[in-house]
mmCIF file of C-alpha atoms in Angstrom:
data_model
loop_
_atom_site.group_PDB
_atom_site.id
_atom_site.type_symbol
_atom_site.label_atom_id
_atom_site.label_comp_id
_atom_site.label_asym_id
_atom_site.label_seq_id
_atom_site.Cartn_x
_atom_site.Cartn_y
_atom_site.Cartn_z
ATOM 1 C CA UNK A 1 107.499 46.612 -228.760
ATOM 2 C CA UNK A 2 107.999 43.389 -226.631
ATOM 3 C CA UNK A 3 109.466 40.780 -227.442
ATOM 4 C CA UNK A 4 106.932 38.159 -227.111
ATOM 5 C CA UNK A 5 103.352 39.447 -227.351
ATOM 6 C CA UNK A 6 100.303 37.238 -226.550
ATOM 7 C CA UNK A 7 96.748 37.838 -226.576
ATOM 8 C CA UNK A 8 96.153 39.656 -222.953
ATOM 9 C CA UNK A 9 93.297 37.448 -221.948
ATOM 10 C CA UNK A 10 92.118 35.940 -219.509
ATOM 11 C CA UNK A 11 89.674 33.818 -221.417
ATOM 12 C CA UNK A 12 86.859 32.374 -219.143
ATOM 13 C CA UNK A 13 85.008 29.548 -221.252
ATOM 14 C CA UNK A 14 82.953 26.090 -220.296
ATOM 15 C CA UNK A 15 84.046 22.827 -220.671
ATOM 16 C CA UNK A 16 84.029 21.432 -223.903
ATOM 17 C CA UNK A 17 85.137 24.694 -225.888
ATOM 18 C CA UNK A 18 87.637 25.215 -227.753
ATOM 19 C CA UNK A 19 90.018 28.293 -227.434
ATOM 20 C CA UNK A 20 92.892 29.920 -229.182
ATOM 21 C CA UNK A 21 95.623 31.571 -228.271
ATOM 22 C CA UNK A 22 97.515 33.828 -230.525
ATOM 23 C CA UNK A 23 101.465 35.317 -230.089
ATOM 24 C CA UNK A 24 103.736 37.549 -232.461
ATOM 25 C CA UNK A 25 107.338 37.592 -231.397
ATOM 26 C CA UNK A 26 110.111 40.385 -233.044
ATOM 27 C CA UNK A 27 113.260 38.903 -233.527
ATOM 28 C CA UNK A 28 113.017 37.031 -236.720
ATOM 29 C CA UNK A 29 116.254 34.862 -235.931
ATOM 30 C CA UNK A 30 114.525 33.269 -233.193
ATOM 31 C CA UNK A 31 114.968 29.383 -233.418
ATOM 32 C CA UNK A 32 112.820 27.905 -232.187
ATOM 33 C CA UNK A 33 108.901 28.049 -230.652
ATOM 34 C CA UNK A 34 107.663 26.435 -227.774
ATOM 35 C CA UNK A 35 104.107 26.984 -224.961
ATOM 36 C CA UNK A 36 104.404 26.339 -222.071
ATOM 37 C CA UNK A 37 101.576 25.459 -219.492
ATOM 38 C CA UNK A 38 102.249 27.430 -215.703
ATOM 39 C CA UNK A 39 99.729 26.970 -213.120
ATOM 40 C CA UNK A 40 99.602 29.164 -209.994
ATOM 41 C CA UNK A 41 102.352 29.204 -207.687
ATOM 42 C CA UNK A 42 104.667 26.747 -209.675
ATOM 43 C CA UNK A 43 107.353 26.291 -212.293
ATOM 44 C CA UNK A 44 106.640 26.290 -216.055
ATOM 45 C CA UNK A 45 106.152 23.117 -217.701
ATOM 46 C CA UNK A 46 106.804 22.678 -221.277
ATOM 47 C CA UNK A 47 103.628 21.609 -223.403
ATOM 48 C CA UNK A 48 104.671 21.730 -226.613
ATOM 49 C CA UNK A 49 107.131 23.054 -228.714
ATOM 50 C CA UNK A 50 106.141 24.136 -232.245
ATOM 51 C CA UNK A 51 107.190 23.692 -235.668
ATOM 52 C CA UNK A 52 106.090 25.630 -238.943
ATOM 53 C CA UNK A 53 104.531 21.987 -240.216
ATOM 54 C CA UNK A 54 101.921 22.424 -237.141
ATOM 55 C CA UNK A 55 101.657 19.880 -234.890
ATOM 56 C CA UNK A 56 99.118 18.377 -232.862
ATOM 57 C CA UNK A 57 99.039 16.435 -229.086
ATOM 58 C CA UNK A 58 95.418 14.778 -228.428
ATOM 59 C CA UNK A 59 93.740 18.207 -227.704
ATOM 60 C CA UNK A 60 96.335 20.366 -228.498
ATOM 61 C CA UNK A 61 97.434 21.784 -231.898
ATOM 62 C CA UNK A 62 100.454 24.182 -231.998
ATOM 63 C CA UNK A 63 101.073 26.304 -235.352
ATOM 64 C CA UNK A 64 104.061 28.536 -236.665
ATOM 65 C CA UNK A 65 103.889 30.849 -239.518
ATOM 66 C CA UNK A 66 107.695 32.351 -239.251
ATOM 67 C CA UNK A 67 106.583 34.978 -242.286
ATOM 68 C CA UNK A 68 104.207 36.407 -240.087
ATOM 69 C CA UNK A 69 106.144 35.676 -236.998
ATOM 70 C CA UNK A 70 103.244 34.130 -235.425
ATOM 71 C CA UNK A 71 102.460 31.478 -232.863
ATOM 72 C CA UNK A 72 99.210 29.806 -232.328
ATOM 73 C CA UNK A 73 97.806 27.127 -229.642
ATOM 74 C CA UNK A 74 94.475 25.736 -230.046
ATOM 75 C CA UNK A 75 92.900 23.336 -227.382
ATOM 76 C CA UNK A 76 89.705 21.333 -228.005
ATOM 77 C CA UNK A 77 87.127 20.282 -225.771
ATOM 78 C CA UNK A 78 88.835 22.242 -223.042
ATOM 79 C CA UNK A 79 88.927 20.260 -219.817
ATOM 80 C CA UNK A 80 89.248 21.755 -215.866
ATOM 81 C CA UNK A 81 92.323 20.659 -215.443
ATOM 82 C CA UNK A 82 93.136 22.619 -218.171
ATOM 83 C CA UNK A 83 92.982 26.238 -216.652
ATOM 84 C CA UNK A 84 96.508 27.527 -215.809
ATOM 85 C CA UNK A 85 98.491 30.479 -217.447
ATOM 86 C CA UNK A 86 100.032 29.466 -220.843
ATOM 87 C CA UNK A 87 103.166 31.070 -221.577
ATOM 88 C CA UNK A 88 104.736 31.829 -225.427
ATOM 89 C CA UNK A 89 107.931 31.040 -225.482
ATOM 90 C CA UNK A 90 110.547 31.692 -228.201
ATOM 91 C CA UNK A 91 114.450 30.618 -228.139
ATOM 92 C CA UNK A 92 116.440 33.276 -230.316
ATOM 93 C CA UNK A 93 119.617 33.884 -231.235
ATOM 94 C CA UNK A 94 122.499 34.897 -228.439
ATOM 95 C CA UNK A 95 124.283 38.065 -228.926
ATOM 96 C CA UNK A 96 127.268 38.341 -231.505
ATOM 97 C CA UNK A 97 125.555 35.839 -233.702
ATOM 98 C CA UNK A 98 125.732 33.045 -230.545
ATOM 99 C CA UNK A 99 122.978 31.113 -229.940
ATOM 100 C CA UNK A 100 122.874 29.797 -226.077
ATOM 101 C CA UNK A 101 118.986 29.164 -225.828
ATOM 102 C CA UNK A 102 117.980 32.140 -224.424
ATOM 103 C CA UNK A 103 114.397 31.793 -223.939
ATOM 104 C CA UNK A 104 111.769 34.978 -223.927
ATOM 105 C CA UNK A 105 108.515 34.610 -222.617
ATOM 106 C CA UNK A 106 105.317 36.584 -223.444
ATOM 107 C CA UNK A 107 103.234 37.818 -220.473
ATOM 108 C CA UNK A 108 101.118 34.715 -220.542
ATOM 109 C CA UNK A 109 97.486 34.098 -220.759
ATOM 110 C CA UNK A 110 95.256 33.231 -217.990
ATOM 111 C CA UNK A 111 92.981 30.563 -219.202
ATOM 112 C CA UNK A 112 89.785 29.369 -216.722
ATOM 113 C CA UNK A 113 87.684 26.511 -217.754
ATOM 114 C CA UNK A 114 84.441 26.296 -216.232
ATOM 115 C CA UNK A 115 82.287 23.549 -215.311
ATOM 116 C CA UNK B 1 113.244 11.653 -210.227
ATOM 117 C CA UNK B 2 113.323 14.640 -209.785
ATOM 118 C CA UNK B 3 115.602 16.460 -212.437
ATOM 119 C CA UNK B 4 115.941 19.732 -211.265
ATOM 120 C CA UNK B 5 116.066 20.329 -207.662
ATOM 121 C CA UNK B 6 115.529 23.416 -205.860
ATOM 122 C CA UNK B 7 116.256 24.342 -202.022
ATOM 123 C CA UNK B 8 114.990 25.832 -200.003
ATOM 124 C CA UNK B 9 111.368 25.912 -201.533
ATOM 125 C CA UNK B 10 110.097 28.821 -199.243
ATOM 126 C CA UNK B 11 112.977 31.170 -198.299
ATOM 127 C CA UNK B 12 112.479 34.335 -196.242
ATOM 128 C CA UNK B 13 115.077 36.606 -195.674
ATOM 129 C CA UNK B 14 114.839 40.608 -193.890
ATOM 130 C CA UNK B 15 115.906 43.246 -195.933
ATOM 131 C CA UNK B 16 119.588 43.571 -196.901
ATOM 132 C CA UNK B 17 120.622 40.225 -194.876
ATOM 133 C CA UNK B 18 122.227 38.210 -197.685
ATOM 134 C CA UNK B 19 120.446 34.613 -199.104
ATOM 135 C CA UNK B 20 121.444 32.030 -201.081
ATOM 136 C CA UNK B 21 119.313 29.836 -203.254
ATOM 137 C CA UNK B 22 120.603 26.803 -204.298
ATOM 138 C CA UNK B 23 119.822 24.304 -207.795
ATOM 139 C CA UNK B 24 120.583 20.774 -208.387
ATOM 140 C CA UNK B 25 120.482 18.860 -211.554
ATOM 141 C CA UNK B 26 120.185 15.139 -212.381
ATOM 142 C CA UNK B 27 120.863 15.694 -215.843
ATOM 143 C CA UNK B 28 124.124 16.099 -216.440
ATOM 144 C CA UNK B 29 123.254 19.017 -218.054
ATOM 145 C CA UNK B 30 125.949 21.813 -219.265
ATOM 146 C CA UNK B 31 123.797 24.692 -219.388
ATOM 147 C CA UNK B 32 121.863 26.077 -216.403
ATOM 148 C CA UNK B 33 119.657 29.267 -215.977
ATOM 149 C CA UNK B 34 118.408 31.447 -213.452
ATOM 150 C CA UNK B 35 115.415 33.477 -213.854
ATOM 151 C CA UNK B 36 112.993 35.644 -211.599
ATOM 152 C CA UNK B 37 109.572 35.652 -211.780
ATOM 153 C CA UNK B 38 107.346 38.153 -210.117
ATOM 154 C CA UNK B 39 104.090 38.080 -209.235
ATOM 155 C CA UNK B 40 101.715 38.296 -212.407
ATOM 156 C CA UNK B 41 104.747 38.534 -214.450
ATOM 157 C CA UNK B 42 107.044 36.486 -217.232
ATOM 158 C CA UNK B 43 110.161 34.701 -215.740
ATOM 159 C CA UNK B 44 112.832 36.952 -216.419
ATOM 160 C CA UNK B 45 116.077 35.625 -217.403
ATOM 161 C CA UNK B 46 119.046 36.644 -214.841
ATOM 162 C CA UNK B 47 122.253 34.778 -215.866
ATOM 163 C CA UNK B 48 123.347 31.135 -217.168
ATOM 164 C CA UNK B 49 126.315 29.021 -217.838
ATOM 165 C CA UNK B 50 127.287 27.493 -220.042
ATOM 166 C CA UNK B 51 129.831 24.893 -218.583
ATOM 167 C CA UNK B 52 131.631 27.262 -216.941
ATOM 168 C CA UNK B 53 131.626 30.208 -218.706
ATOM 169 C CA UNK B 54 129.298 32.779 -216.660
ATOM 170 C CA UNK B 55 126.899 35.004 -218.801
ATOM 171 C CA UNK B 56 125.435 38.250 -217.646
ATOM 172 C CA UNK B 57 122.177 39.993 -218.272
ATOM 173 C CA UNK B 58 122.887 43.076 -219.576
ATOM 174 C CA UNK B 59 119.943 44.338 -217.040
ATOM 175 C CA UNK B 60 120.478 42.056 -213.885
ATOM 176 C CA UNK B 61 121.586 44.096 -210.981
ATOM 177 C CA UNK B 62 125.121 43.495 -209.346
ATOM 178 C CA UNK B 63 123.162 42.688 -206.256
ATOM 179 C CA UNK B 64 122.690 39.663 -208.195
ATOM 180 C CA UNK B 65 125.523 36.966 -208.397
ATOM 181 C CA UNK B 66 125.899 33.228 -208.823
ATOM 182 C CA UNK B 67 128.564 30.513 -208.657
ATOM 183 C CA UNK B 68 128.500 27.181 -210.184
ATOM 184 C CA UNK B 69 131.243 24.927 -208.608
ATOM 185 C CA UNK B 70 130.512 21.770 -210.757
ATOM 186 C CA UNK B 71 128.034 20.707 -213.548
ATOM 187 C CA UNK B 72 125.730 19.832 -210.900
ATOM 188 C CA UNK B 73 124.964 22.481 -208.796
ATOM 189 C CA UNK B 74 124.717 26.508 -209.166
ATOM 190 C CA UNK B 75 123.819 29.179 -206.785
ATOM 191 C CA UNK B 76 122.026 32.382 -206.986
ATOM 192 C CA UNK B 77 123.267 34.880 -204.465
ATOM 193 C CA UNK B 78 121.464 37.782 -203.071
ATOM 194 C CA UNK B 79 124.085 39.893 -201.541
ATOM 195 C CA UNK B 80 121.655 42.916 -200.191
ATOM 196 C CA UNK B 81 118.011 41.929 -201.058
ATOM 197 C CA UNK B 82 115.510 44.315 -201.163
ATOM 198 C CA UNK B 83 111.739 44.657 -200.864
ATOM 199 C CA UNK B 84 111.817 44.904 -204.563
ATOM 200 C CA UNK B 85 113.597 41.382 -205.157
ATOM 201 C CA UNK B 86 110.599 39.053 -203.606
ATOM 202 C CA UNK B 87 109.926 36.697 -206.314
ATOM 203 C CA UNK B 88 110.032 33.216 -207.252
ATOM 204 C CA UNK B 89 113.515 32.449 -208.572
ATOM 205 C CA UNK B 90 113.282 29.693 -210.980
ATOM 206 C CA UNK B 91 116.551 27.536 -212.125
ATOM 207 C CA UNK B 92 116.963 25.567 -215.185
ATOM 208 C CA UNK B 93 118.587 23.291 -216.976
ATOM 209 C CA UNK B 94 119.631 22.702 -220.482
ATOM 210 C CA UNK B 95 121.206 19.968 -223.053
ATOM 211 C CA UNK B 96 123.804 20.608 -225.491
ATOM 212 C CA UNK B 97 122.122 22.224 -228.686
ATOM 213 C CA UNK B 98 120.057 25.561 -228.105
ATOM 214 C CA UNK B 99 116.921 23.920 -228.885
ATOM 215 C CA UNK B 100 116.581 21.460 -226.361
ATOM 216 C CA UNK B 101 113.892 21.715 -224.094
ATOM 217 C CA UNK B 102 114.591 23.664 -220.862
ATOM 218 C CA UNK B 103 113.713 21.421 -217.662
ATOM 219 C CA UNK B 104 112.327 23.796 -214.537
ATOM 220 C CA UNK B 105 112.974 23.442 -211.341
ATOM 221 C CA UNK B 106 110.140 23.928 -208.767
ATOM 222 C CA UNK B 107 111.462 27.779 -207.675
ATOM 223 C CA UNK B 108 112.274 29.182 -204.522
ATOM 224 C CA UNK B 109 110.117 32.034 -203.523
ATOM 225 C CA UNK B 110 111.923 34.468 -202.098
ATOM 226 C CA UNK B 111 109.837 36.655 -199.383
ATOM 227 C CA UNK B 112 111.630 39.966 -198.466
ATOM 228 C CA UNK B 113 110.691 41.630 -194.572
#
């Protein structure tokens, strides 16, 4: 099982929808929750990270449920500039009980928005 | 402004000739990471260090190595690159507690002939 699973995608919608992602991640000591936002050919760029309250920036509303070790991003009224590969990312614990901020990414989900 | 620089952007390099790739920080950062990202894929962590102290991938390949000589700058060396290794190698950088944010550089991709 990997690590980091997210939805495989790609999802193809028009503007104005609004889309989900979904990702499930294994190591329950993992610290902390964070998407990221990669478009082609260049680096990642954090979007948000995510806490268990849920939070929410303008469009963009990032959920954790850490029983069900389960991330969520939803974006509203999905713009163009919006299409890019969004990447789950999860910080867990370092080996020996360490924690050093190794991050894990999922695969990443190719999102297209349409005019 | 930038924060974390990168050089070269665009490096290309013939099979088993060794390459360095080079990363710069502005941030006064301790921690710094290299990862590899191929095409289609998830960055893959490599190494990092943390100050000094060099951590290892259990799965990196010795072909793999890196130096940092100060808080500002680390290297990722390539000592016998193969077709296998072209990818963009992405560096970055990290604050004191293990949940800050990680800051990206732009990546080097790294073409293999």
């Amino acid at each position: 099982r990997k690590e980091v699973e997210q939805d495989p995608g790609p999802f193809n919608v028009p503007e104005g929808a609004t889309v989900a992602f979904n990702c499930t991640y294994s190591n329950s000591a993992s610290q902390s929750f964070f998407w990221y936002r990669q478009d082609c050919r260049k680096e990642p760029k954090l979007l948000m990270s995510v806490y268990s309250s849920g939070n929410e920036d303008g469009r963009f509303t990032a959920q954790l449920n850490r029983a069900s070790q389960y991330i969520s991003l939803l974006i509203r009224d999905s713009k163009l500039s919006d299409s890019a590969t969004y990447l789950c990312v999860v910080n867990g614990a370092g080996a020996g009980g360490t924690s050093y901020g190794k991050l894990t990414f999922g695969q990443g989900t190719i999102l297209t928005v349409h005019p | 402004d930038a924060m974390v620089i990168q050089n070269p952007r665009y490096q290309v390099t013939q099979f088993g000739k060794p390459v360095t790739l080079s990363c710069s920080q502005t941030l006064n950062h301790n921690v710094m990471y290299w990862y590899q990202q191929k095409s289609s894929q998830a960055p893959k962590l490599l190494f990092h260090y943390y100050d000094k102290d060099f951590n290892n991938e259990a799965d990196t390949p010795d072909n793999f190595q890196s130096r940092r000589p100060n808080t500002s700058f680390c290297f990722l060396d390539i000592r016998s690159p193969g077709l296998g290794d072209a990818a963009m190698y992405l560096c970055a950088t990290r604050g004191e507690a293990s949940t800050d944010t990680q800051y990206f550089g732009p990546g080097t991709r790294l073409t293999v002939l």
